[in-house]
Short mmCIF file of C-alpha atoms and ligand atoms in Angstrom, two decimals:
data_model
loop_
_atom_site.label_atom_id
_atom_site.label_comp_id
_atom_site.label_asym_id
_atom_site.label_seq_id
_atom_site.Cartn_x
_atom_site.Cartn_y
_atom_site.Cartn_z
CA UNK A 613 0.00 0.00 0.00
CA UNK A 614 1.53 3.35 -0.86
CA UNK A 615 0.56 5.46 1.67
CA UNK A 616 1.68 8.80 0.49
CA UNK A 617 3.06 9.72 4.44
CA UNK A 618 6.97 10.24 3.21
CA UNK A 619 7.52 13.85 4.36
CA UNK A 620 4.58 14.62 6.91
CA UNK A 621 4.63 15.66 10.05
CA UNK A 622 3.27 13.32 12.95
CA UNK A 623 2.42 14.51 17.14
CA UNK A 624 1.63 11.48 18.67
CA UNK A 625 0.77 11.88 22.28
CA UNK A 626 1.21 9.48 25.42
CA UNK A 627 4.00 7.77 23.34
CA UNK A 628 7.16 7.41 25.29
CA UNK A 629 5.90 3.84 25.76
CA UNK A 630 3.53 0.99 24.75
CA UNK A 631 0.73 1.54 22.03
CA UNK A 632 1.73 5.24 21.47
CA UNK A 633 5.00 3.96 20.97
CA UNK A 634 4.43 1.43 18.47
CA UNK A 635 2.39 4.26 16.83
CA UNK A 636 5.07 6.55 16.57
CA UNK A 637 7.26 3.78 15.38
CA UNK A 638 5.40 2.77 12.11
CA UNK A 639 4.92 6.36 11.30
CA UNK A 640 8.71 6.51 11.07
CA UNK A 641 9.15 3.78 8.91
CA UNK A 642 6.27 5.41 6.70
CA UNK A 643 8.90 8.20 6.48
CA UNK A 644 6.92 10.98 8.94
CA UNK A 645 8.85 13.55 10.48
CA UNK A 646 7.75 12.10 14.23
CA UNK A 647 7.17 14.23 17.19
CA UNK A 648 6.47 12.15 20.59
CA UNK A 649 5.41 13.36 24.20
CA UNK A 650 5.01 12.08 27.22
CA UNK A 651 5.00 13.08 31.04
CA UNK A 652 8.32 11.84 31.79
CA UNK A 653 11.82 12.64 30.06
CA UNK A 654 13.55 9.44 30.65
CA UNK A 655 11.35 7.31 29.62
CA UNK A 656 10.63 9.75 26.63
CA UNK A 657 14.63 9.23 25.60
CA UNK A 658 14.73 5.64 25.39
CA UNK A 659 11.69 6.10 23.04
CA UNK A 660 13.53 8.44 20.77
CA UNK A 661 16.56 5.99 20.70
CA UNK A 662 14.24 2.98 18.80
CA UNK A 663 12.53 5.24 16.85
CA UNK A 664 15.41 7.11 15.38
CA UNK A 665 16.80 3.54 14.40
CA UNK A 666 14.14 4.04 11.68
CA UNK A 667 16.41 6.67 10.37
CA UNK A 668 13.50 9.22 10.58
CA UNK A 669 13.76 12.67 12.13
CA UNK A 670 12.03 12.71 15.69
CA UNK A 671 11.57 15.04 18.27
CA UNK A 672 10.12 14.19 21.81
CA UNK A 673 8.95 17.05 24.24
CA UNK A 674 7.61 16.18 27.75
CA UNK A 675 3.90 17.23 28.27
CA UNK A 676 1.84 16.46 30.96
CA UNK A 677 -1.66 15.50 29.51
CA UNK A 678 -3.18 16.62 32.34
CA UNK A 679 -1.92 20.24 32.56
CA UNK A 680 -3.43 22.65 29.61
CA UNK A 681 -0.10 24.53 30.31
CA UNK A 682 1.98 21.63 29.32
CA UNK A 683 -0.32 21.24 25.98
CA UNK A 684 0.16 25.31 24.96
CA UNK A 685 3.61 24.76 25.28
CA UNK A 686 4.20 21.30 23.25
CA UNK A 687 2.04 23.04 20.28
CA UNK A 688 4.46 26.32 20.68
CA UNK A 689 7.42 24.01 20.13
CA UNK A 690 6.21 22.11 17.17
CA UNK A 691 5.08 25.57 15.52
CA UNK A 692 8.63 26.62 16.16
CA UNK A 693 9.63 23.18 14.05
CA UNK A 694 7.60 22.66 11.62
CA UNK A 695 4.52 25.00 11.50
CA UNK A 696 2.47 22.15 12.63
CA UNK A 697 1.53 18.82 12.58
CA UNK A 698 -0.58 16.90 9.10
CA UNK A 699 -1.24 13.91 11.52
CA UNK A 700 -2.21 14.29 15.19
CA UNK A 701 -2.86 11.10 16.85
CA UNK A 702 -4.33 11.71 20.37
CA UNK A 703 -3.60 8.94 22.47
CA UNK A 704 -3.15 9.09 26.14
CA UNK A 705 -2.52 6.88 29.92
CA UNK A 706 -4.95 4.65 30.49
CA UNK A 707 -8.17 6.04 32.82
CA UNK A 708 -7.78 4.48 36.57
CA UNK A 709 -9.79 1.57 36.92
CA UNK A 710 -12.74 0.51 39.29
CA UNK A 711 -16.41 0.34 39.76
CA UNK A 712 -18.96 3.65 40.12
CA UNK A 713 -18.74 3.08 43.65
CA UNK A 714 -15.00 2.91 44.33
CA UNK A 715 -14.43 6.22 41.95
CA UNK A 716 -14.44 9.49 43.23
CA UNK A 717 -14.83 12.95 42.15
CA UNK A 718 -11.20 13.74 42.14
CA UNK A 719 -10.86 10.62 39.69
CA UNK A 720 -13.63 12.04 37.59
CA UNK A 721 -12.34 15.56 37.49
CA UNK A 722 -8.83 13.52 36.62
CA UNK A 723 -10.21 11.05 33.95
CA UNK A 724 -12.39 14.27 32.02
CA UNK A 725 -8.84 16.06 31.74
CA UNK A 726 -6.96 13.31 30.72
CA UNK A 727 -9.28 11.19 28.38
CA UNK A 728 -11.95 13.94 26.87
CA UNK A 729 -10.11 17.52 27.58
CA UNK A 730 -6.53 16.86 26.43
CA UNK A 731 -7.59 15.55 22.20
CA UNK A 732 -10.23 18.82 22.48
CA UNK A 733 -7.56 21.25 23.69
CA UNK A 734 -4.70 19.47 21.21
CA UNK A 735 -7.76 19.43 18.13
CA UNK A 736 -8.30 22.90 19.11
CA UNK A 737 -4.70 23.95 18.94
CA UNK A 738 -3.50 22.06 15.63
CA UNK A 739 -6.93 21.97 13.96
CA UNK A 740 -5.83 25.95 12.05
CA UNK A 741 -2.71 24.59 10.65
CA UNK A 742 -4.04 21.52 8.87
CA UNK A 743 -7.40 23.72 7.55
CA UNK A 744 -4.81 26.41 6.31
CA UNK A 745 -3.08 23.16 4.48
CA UNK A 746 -6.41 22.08 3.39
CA UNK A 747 -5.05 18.11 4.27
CA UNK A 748 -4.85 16.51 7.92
CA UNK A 749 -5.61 13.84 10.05
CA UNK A 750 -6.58 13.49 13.56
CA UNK A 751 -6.89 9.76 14.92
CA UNK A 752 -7.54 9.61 18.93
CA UNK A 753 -7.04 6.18 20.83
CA UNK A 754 -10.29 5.01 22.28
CA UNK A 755 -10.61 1.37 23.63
CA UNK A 756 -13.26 -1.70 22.93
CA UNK A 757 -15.38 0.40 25.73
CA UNK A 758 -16.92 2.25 23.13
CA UNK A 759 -19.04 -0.55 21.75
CA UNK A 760 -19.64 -2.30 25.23
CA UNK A 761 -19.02 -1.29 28.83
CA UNK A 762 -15.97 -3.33 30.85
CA UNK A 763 -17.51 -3.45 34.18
CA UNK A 764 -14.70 -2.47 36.24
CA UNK A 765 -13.57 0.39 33.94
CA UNK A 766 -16.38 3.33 34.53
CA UNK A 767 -14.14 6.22 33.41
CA UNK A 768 -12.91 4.97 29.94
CA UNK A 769 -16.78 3.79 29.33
CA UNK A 770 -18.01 7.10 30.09
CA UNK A 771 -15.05 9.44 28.37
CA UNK A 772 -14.34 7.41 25.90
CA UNK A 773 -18.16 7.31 24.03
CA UNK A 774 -17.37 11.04 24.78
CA UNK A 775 -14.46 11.15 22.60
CA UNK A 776 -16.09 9.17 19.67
CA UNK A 777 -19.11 11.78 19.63
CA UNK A 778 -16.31 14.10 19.53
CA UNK A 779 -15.30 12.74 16.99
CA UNK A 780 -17.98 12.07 14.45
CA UNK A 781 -19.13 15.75 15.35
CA UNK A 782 -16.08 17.41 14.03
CA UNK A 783 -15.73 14.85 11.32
CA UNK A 784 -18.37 16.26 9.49
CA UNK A 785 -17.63 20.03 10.06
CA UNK A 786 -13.72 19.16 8.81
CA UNK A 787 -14.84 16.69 6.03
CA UNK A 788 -15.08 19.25 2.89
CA UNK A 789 -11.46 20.94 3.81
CA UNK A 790 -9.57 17.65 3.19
CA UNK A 791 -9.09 16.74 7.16
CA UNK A 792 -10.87 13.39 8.56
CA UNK A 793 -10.98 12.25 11.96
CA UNK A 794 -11.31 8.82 13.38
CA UNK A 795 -10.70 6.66 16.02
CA UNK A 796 -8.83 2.81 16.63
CA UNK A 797 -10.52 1.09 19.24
CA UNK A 798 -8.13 -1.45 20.93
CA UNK A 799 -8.97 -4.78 22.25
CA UNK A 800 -6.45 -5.78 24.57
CA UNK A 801 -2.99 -5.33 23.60
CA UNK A 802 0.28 -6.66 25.58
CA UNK A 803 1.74 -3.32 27.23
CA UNK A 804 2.49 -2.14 30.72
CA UNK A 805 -1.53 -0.69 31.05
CA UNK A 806 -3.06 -4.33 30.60
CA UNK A 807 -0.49 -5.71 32.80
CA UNK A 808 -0.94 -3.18 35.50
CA UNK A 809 -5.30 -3.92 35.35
CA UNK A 810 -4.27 -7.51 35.72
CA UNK A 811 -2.95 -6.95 38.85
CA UNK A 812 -5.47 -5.00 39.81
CA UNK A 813 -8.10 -7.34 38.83
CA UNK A 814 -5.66 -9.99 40.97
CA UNK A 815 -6.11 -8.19 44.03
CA UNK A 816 -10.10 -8.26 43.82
CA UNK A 817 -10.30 -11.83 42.86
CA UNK A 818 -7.63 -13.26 43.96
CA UNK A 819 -6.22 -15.05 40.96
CA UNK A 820 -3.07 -14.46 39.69
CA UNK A 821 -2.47 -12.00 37.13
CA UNK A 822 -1.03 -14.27 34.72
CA UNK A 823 -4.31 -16.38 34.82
CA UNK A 824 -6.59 -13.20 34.39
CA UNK A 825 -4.22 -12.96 31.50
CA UNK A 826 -5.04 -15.75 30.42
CA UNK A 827 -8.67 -15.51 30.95
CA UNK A 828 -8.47 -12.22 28.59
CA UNK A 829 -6.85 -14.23 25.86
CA UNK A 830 -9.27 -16.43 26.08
CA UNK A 831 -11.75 -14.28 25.57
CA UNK A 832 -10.27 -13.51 21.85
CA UNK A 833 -11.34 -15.33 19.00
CA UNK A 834 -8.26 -15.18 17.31
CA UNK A 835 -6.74 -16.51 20.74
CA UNK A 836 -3.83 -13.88 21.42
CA UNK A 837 -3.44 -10.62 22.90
CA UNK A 838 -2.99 -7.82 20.54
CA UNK A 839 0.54 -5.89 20.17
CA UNK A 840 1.11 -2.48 19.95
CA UNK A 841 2.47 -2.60 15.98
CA UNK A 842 -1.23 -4.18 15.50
CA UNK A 843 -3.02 -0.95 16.69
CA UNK A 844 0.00 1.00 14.98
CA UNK A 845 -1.17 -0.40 11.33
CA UNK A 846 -4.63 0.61 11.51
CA UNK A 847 -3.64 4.41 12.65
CA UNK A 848 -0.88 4.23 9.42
CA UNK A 849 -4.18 3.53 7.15
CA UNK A 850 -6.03 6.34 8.77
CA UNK A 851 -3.51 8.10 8.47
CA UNK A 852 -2.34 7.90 4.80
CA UNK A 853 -4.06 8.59 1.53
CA UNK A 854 -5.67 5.40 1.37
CA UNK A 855 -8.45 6.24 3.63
CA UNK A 856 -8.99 9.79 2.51
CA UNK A 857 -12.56 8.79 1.89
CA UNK A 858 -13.19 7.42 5.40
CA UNK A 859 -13.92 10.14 8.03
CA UNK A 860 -16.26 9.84 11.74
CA UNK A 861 -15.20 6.00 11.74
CA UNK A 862 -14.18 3.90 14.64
CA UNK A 863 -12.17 0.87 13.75
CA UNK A 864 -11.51 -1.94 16.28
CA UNK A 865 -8.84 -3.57 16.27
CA UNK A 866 -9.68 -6.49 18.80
CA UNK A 867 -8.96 -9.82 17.37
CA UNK A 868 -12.39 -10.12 17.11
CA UNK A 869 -13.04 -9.63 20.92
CA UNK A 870 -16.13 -6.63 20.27
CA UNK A 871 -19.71 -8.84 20.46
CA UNK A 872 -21.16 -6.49 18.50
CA UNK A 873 -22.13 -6.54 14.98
CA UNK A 874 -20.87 -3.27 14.28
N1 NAP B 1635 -3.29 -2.03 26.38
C1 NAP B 1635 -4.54 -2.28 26.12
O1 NAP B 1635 -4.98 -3.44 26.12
C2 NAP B 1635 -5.50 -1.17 25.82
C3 NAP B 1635 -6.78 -1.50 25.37
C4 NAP B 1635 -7.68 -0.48 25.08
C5 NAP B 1635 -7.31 0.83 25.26
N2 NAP B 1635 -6.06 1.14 25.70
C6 NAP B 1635 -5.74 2.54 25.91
O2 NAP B 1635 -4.68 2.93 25.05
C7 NAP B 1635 -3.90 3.96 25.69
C8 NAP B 1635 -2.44 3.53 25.71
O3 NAP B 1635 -2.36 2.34 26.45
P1 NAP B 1635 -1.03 1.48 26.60
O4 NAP B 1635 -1.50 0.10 26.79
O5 NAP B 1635 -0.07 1.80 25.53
O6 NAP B 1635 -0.49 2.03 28.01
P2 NAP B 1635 1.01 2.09 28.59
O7 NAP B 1635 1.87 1.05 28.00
O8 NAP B 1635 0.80 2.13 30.06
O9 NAP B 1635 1.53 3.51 28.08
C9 NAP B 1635 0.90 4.69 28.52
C10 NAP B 1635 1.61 5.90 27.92
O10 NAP B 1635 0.95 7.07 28.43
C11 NAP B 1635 1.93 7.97 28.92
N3 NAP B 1635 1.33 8.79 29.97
C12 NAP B 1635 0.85 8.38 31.17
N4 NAP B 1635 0.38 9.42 31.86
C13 NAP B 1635 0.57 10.53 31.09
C14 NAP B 1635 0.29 11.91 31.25
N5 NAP B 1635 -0.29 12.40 32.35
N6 NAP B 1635 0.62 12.76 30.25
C15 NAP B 1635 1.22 12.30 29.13
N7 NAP B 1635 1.49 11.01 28.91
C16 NAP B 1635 1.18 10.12 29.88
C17 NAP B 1635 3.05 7.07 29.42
O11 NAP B 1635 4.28 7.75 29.40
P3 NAP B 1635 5.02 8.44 30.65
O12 NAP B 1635 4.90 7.51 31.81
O13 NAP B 1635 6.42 8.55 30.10
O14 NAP B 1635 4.32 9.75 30.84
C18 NAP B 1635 3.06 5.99 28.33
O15 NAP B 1635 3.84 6.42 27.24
C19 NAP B 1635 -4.49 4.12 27.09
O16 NAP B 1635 -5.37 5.21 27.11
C20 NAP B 1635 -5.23 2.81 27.31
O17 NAP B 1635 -6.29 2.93 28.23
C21 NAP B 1635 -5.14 0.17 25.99
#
């Protein structure tokens, strides 16, 4: 597949690590100019180390999801570079786990910032650039919670839907200036997030975490747990000019774990 990305330039967020990582990674090899951030430096220079093996030019800048502050400043610096970004792929941690009861408001307040807040203020901020290019793409990270709730997981149910209405909303005011936005919903993919639920899940029911593990793959029809270069090739085809007719979509990338017909 051509994919016409040889020369663009790519933010992805949350990405010193895991799925935002393996994002980052095949946008490199697709010949992006990549730009990663995360909350923490040294985990954010190990990234840049494997994904300038690629030979690609990347950039990493530390930005706190969480702090509107640390977003301003991450767009300032990628003006600075390069104008802007063509592909913004808003991915972020994962939302803290547990049941309606066990979640309080600080967690709320926490999970709105970090799940719904930080792709509006980042859309908000790099949306000018790619409608003065008349091209972009904006992909955001949801999760298989969008087509049906995982019990212990209120805050990515609730955000999450939140961030596909957000989606398919803006979609169709963007769609005419050559910009489409979707989302890739991941099933569960092998990273230091599903580990970490794992445990937690471990400490409820008492199993080990290598048997919920287990359990979850399982669950899959295909029988294995994702990997992050899985998720990675479905954001590459939203991203490049192959899908440039596709816009509002969700795409899950699950192994066939979503029930639902659509
Ligand atoms: N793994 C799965 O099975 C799965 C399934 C569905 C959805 N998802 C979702 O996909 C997203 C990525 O998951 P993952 O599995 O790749 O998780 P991961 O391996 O734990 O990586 C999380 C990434 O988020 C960054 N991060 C954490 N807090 C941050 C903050 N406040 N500001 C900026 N960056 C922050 C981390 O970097 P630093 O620590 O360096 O900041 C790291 O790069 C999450 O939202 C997760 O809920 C995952």
């Amino acid at each position: 597949m051509e994919t016409g990305l040889k020369g663009k330039t790519a933010l992805v967020t949350a990405a010193s690590k895991g799925i935002g990582k393996g994002i980052a990674l095949a946008l490199a090899k697709e010949g992006c100019n990549v730009i990663i951030s995360s909350s923490n430096k040294a985990n954010l220079e190990y990234a840049v180390k494997e994904i300038a093996s690629t030979g690609a030019k990347v950039h990493a800048f530390k930005c706190d999801l969480n702090l509107k502050s640390d977003i301003q400043n991450l767009q300032n610096e990628i003006v600075a570079l390069y104008g802007g970004a063509d592909i913004l792929v808003n991915n972020c941690g994962g939302p803290h786990p547990g049941f309606f009861e066990e979640i309080g408001e600080d967690k709320w307040d926490y999970a709105y910032e970090q799940v719904l807040m930080s792709p509006v203020r980042l859309i908000k901020l790099f949306l000018p650039y790619m409608k003065q290019k008349k091209w972009g793409r904006i992909i955001n990270i949801t999760s298989l919670s969008v087509y049906q709730p995982i019990d212990n997981l209120i805050l990515s149910n609730t955000f999450r839907t939140g961030v596909t209405a957000l989606a398919k909303t803006l979609s169709n005011r963007v769609a005419s200036l050559g910009i489409t936005v979707n989302n890739v919903a991941p099933g569960y993919v092998l990273t230091e997030r599903i580990k970490e639920l794992a445990e937690n899940k471990s400490k409820v029911t008492g199993e080990t975490a290598e048997k919920i593990l287990e359990k979850m793959r399982e669950e899959i029809p295909m029988q294995q747990i994702g990997k992050p270069a899985d998720i990675a090739n479905a954001v590459v085809f939203f991203a490049s000019e192959s899908s440039a007719y596709i816009t509002g979509n969700t795409l899950h990338v699950d192994g066939g774990r979503v029930g639902s017909y659509l």
